[in-house]
Amino acid sequence: MLIDAHQHFWLLKDRVGQWPPPSLEAIYRDFLPGDLLPLMQAAGVSGTVLVQTMESAADTDFMLTLAGTNAFIKGVVGWVDMKAAHASVQIARLAADPAFKGVRPMLQDIADDSWIDDPALEPAVEALIDNGVVFDALVLPPHLPHLLAFAKRYPALPIVIDHGAKPLIATGHYSGWRKDMAALAALANVHCKLSGLLTERGDQKPGSVRPYAETILELFGSARVIFGSDWPVLRLAGDYQGWLDFCRDIVPAADHAAVFGGNAVRFYCLSDR
């Protein structure tokens, strides 16, 4: 299967006061399965992983409902308050739904960069491991040393870094990002998504994105890089087919089956539900 392992759906009525703002006209509207399906079909994409965009249980329930009625949604990455007293119970409840595959706290929006490096997370992390639920890391470069400590503490927890940790491509910051990513790539439980690099933290052009994308592939290898579109956020800087073609040009043909499908299937335990 050709899998898009990172995409979003939302309804503006549920996002009052939330991102995106009206100034981002290309994405300031509702996005539902009927909007993505024609793009997927044209690109030959078989399925997706639907990822949360709000810190709310209601958003996770919304996504699971969509997964229940749209077979192409192979998995859902939702949100849980991982430091809440009931986090373990909540994770077990969500994991009873076969579509629920992962948890993503919005680390990029938390003021404390070291939030993830906290032993208080242990009950929630143990519940993730016990229930076969993975961890999506929505981080920025300053979070990477703290994510490294977290990943070392829980080697049994599969972790994937979203959007290459959103490097500052527009300003050319590279060496510090590469060093921190290399330390994470040395851990067998850490993966990285080839996603979001066109639109995150600047108006990048493909030429400036390419060295970062190639570095991700070099550091993590073809067995731990996972393709994702980040649609509809992608609409801010590109189009669905164009991003897929760009990534295909970077990844050696011999590794396409893994990066564009097999790794996502393995990491998220996807199946034809």
Short mmCIF file of C-alpha atoms in Angstrom, two decimals:
data_model
loop_
_atom_site.label_atom_id
_atom_site.label_comp_id
_atom_site.label_asym_id
_atom_site.label_seq_id
_atom_site.Cartn_x
_atom_site.Cartn_y
_atom_site.Cartn_z
CA MET A 1 0.00 0.00 0.00
CA LEU A 2 1.04 3.58 -0.69
CA ILE A 3 0.34 5.31 2.63
CA ASP A 4 0.13 9.00 3.50
CA ALA A 5 1.08 8.79 7.18
CA HIS A 6 0.27 12.37 8.14
CA GLN A 7 -2.86 14.29 7.20
CA HIS A 8 -5.60 16.25 8.95
CA PHE A 9 -9.33 16.92 8.84
CA TRP A 10 -11.18 19.66 10.69
CA LEU A 11 -14.38 21.69 10.96
CA LEU A 12 -14.01 25.41 11.60
CA LYS A 13 -17.02 25.43 13.91
CA ASP A 14 -15.00 23.31 16.31
CA ARG A 15 -11.96 25.57 16.14
CA VAL A 16 -13.15 28.95 17.40
CA GLY A 17 -10.09 30.77 18.66
CA GLN A 18 -7.82 27.99 17.38
CA TRP A 19 -5.36 27.78 14.50
CA PRO A 20 -5.63 28.37 11.54
CA PRO A 21 -6.42 32.10 11.45
CA PRO A 22 -8.55 33.62 8.67
CA SER A 23 -5.40 35.12 7.15
CA LEU A 24 -4.38 31.63 5.99
CA GLU A 25 -7.06 31.57 3.30
CA ALA A 26 -5.87 28.35 1.66
CA ILE A 27 -6.67 26.32 4.77
CA TYR A 28 -9.27 28.44 6.55
CA ARG A 29 -12.23 26.22 5.75
CA ASP A 30 -13.60 22.80 6.57
CA PHE A 31 -11.60 19.81 5.35
CA LEU A 32 -13.23 16.38 5.28
CA PRO A 33 -12.59 13.02 3.60
CA GLY A 34 -14.41 14.01 0.42
CA ASP A 35 -11.86 16.78 -0.11
CA LEU A 36 -8.81 14.52 0.11
CA LEU A 37 -10.07 11.35 -1.56
CA PRO A 38 -9.84 12.62 -5.18
CA LEU A 39 -6.25 13.76 -4.58
CA MET A 40 -5.35 10.40 -3.07
CA GLN A 41 -6.92 8.49 -5.92
CA ALA A 42 -5.11 10.58 -8.53
CA ALA A 43 -1.80 9.98 -6.73
CA GLY A 44 -2.40 6.26 -6.17
CA VAL A 45 -2.46 6.59 -2.37
CA SER A 46 -4.27 3.67 -0.72
CA GLY A 47 -4.68 4.90 2.83
CA THR A 48 -3.79 7.53 5.40
CA VAL A 49 -3.00 8.12 9.03
CA LEU A 50 -5.23 10.91 10.38
CA VAL A 51 -3.45 13.08 12.96
CA GLN A 52 -4.84 15.35 15.68
CA THR A 53 -4.68 19.15 15.53
CA MET A 54 -6.27 20.15 18.85
CA GLU A 55 -5.67 19.34 22.50
CA SER A 56 -9.12 17.91 23.06
CA ALA A 57 -10.76 14.55 23.54
CA ALA A 58 -13.56 15.75 21.27
CA ASP A 59 -11.14 16.12 18.36
CA THR A 60 -9.91 12.57 18.88
CA ASP A 61 -13.49 11.26 18.96
CA PHE A 62 -14.22 13.24 15.76
CA MET A 63 -11.32 11.55 13.99
CA LEU A 64 -12.27 8.08 15.18
CA THR A 65 -15.81 8.65 13.92
CA LEU A 66 -14.43 9.59 10.50
CA ALA A 67 -12.22 6.50 10.51
CA GLY A 68 -15.26 4.36 11.24
CA THR A 69 -17.00 5.53 8.07
CA ASN A 70 -14.04 6.02 5.69
CA ALA A 71 -12.04 2.86 5.02
CA PHE A 72 -9.05 4.73 3.60
CA ILE A 73 -8.28 6.12 7.09
CA LYS A 74 -6.13 3.24 8.30
CA GLY A 75 -5.16 4.79 11.60
CA VAL A 76 -5.74 7.74 13.94
CA VAL A 77 -3.20 9.60 16.08
CA GLY A 78 -5.13 11.37 18.81
CA TRP A 79 -4.54 13.46 21.90
CA VAL A 80 -4.48 12.47 25.55
CA ASP A 81 -3.47 14.60 28.54
CA MET A 82 -0.51 12.38 29.40
CA LYS A 83 0.05 13.92 32.82
CA ALA A 84 -3.56 13.60 33.95
CA ALA A 85 -4.35 11.13 36.71
CA HIS A 86 -6.69 9.21 34.40
CA ALA A 87 -4.31 9.11 31.39
CA SER A 88 -3.72 5.36 31.58
CA VAL A 89 -7.44 4.62 31.67
CA GLN A 90 -8.06 7.00 28.76
CA ILE A 91 -5.34 5.39 26.66
CA ALA A 92 -6.73 1.91 27.30
CA ARG A 93 -10.24 3.07 26.39
CA LEU A 94 -9.10 4.63 23.13
CA ALA A 95 -6.92 1.64 22.25
CA ALA A 96 -10.01 -0.56 22.27
CA ASP A 97 -10.86 1.07 18.94
CA PRO A 98 -8.77 -0.68 16.26
CA ALA A 99 -8.31 2.60 14.39
CA PHE A 100 -6.55 4.25 17.33
CA LYS A 101 -2.81 3.93 16.74
CA GLY A 102 -0.96 6.79 18.40
CA VAL A 103 -0.87 9.76 20.75
CA ARG A 104 0.49 13.21 19.98
CA PRO A 105 0.87 15.83 22.72
CA MET A 106 1.38 19.25 21.11
CA LEU A 107 4.88 19.75 22.50
CA GLN A 108 5.58 22.66 20.17
CA ASP A 109 2.91 24.73 21.95
CA ILE A 110 3.98 23.92 25.52
CA ALA A 111 6.02 26.72 27.11
CA ASP A 112 8.32 24.31 28.97
CA ASP A 113 10.70 22.78 26.41
CA SER A 114 11.56 20.02 28.88
CA TRP A 115 7.91 18.97 29.46
CA ILE A 116 8.57 15.64 27.78
CA ASP A 117 11.54 14.81 30.01
CA ASP A 118 9.48 14.23 33.15
CA PRO A 119 9.15 10.97 35.13
CA ALA A 120 5.51 11.95 35.80
CA LEU A 121 4.76 10.69 32.29
CA GLU A 122 5.68 7.11 33.21
CA PRO A 123 2.16 5.75 33.91
CA ALA A 124 0.89 7.11 30.57
CA VAL A 125 3.92 5.83 28.67
CA GLU A 126 3.56 2.38 30.23
CA ALA A 127 -0.08 2.40 29.10
CA LEU A 128 1.02 3.28 25.56
CA ILE A 129 3.49 0.40 25.50
CA ASP A 130 1.07 -2.08 27.09
CA ASN A 131 -1.65 -1.21 24.56
CA GLY A 132 0.56 -1.10 21.48
CA VAL A 133 0.09 2.65 20.96
CA VAL A 134 2.90 4.71 19.42
CA PHE A 135 4.10 8.26 20.10
CA ASP A 136 4.13 11.09 17.54
CA ALA A 137 6.57 13.83 18.58
CA LEU A 138 5.42 17.28 17.43
CA VAL A 139 8.60 19.12 18.33
CA LEU A 140 10.86 22.01 17.40
CA PRO A 141 14.68 21.93 17.47
CA PRO A 142 14.93 23.16 21.10
CA HIS A 143 12.91 20.12 22.20
CA LEU A 144 15.28 17.57 20.67
CA PRO A 145 17.68 17.09 23.62
CA HIS A 146 14.67 16.54 25.91
CA LEU A 147 13.08 14.15 23.42
CA LEU A 148 16.38 12.26 23.35
CA ALA A 149 16.27 11.76 27.13
CA PHE A 150 12.63 10.62 26.86
CA ALA A 151 13.40 8.17 24.05
CA LYS A 152 16.34 6.70 25.99
CA ARG A 153 14.18 6.27 29.09
CA TYR A 154 11.54 4.31 27.15
CA PRO A 155 13.30 2.17 24.51
CA ALA A 156 10.20 -0.01 24.11
CA LEU A 157 8.10 2.97 22.97
CA PRO A 158 8.04 3.50 19.19
CA ILE A 159 8.50 7.23 18.51
CA VAL A 160 8.22 9.18 15.25
CA ILE A 161 9.39 12.77 14.86
CA ASP A 162 6.88 14.81 12.88
CA HIS A 163 8.03 17.15 10.11
CA GLY A 164 11.72 16.57 10.76
CA ALA A 165 11.34 18.57 14.01
CA LYS A 166 10.55 21.69 11.96
CA PRO A 167 14.08 22.91 11.26
CA LEU A 168 14.63 26.59 10.50
CA ILE A 169 15.09 26.00 6.79
CA ALA A 170 14.21 29.56 5.77
CA THR A 171 17.16 30.92 7.75
CA GLY A 172 19.52 28.08 6.93
CA HIS A 173 20.00 26.74 10.46
CA TYR A 174 21.34 23.26 9.89
CA SER A 175 24.35 22.02 11.88
CA GLY A 176 22.77 22.09 15.37
CA TRP A 177 19.59 20.49 14.06
CA ARG A 178 21.57 17.77 12.29
CA LYS A 179 23.62 16.99 15.41
CA ASP A 180 20.52 16.60 17.59
CA MET A 181 18.69 14.56 14.97
CA ALA A 182 21.71 12.27 14.58
CA ALA A 183 21.63 11.53 18.31
CA LEU A 184 17.98 10.55 18.06
CA ALA A 185 18.53 8.53 14.90
CA ALA A 186 21.06 6.41 16.81
CA LEU A 187 18.16 5.02 18.87
CA ALA A 188 16.37 2.08 17.24
CA ASN A 189 12.94 3.12 18.56
CA VAL A 190 13.00 6.56 16.90
CA HIS A 191 11.67 7.19 13.40
CA CYS A 192 11.14 10.38 11.38
CA LYS A 193 8.44 11.58 9.02
CA LEU A 194 9.31 13.04 5.64
CA SER A 195 6.56 15.65 5.93
CA GLY A 196 5.81 19.29 6.57
CA LEU A 197 9.14 20.69 5.40
CA LEU A 198 7.70 22.96 2.71
CA THR A 199 5.33 24.86 4.96
CA GLU A 200 6.72 24.82 8.47
CA ARG A 201 8.40 27.92 9.90
CA GLY A 202 8.95 29.85 6.67
CA ASP A 203 8.11 30.04 2.98
CA GLN A 204 10.60 27.48 1.73
CA LYS A 205 11.31 26.52 -1.84
CA PRO A 206 11.95 22.88 -2.78
CA GLY A 207 15.62 23.59 -3.44
CA SER A 208 16.23 24.73 0.13
CA VAL A 209 14.18 21.87 1.58
CA ARG A 210 16.04 19.13 -0.25
CA PRO A 211 19.23 19.06 1.90
CA TYR A 212 17.11 18.68 5.04
CA ALA A 213 15.01 15.93 3.49
CA GLU A 214 18.14 14.13 2.29
CA THR A 215 19.64 14.42 5.78
CA ILE A 216 16.56 12.81 7.32
CA LEU A 217 16.92 9.89 4.92
CA GLU A 218 20.66 9.64 5.56
CA LEU A 219 20.37 9.68 9.36
CA PHE A 220 17.35 7.44 9.86
CA GLY A 221 17.79 5.17 6.87
CA SER A 222 15.17 3.80 4.57
CA ALA A 223 13.69 1.55 7.28
CA ARG A 224 12.79 4.41 9.67
CA VAL A 225 11.62 7.24 7.39
CA ILE A 226 7.88 7.56 6.86
CA PHE A 227 6.24 9.66 4.16
CA GLY A 228 3.43 12.07 5.02
CA SER A 229 1.77 14.91 3.14
CA ASP A 230 0.71 17.15 6.04
CA TRP A 231 -2.35 17.94 3.92
CA PRO A 232 -4.22 20.32 4.03
CA VAL A 233 -1.47 22.43 5.64
CA LEU A 234 0.53 21.53 2.54
CA ARG A 235 -1.81 23.78 0.54
CA LEU A 236 0.01 26.81 1.96
CA ALA A 237 3.06 26.06 -0.16
CA GLY A 238 2.43 23.21 -2.56
CA ASP A 239 0.08 20.53 -3.81
CA TYR A 240 -0.49 16.89 -2.99
CA GLN A 241 0.95 15.30 -6.12
CA GLY A 242 3.85 17.74 -6.21
CA TRP A 243 5.03 16.91 -2.67
CA LEU A 244 4.74 13.18 -3.33
CA ASP A 245 6.77 13.53 -6.54
CA PHE A 246 9.38 15.68 -4.77
CA CYS A 247 9.85 13.05 -2.07
CA ARG A 248 9.96 10.22 -4.60
CA ASP A 249 12.80 12.00 -6.36
CA ILE A 250 14.80 12.16 -3.11
CA VAL A 251 14.22 8.58 -1.98
CA PRO A 252 16.07 5.92 -4.02
CA ALA A 253 13.68 3.81 -6.05
CA ALA A 254 14.75 0.66 -4.19
CA ASP A 255 13.45 2.23 -0.96
CA HIS A 256 10.10 3.53 -2.23
CA ALA A 257 8.10 0.55 -0.99
CA ALA A 258 9.39 1.07 2.55
CA VAL A 259 9.32 4.88 2.84
CA PHE A 260 5.99 5.34 1.04
CA GLY A 261 4.07 2.54 2.69
CA GLY A 262 5.79 -0.36 4.35
CA ASN A 263 7.32 1.62 7.20
CA ALA A 264 4.00 3.27 8.04
CA VAL A 265 2.22 -0.09 7.99
CA ARG A 266 4.81 -1.56 10.36
CA PHE A 267 5.17 1.43 12.68
CA TYR A 268 1.43 2.06 13.11
CA CYS A 269 0.37 -1.61 12.72
CA LEU A 270 -1.97 -0.68 9.88
CA SER A 271 -4.26 -3.11 8.14
CA ASP A 272 -7.25 -3.18 5.82
CA ARG A 273 -9.95 -2.67 8.41
#
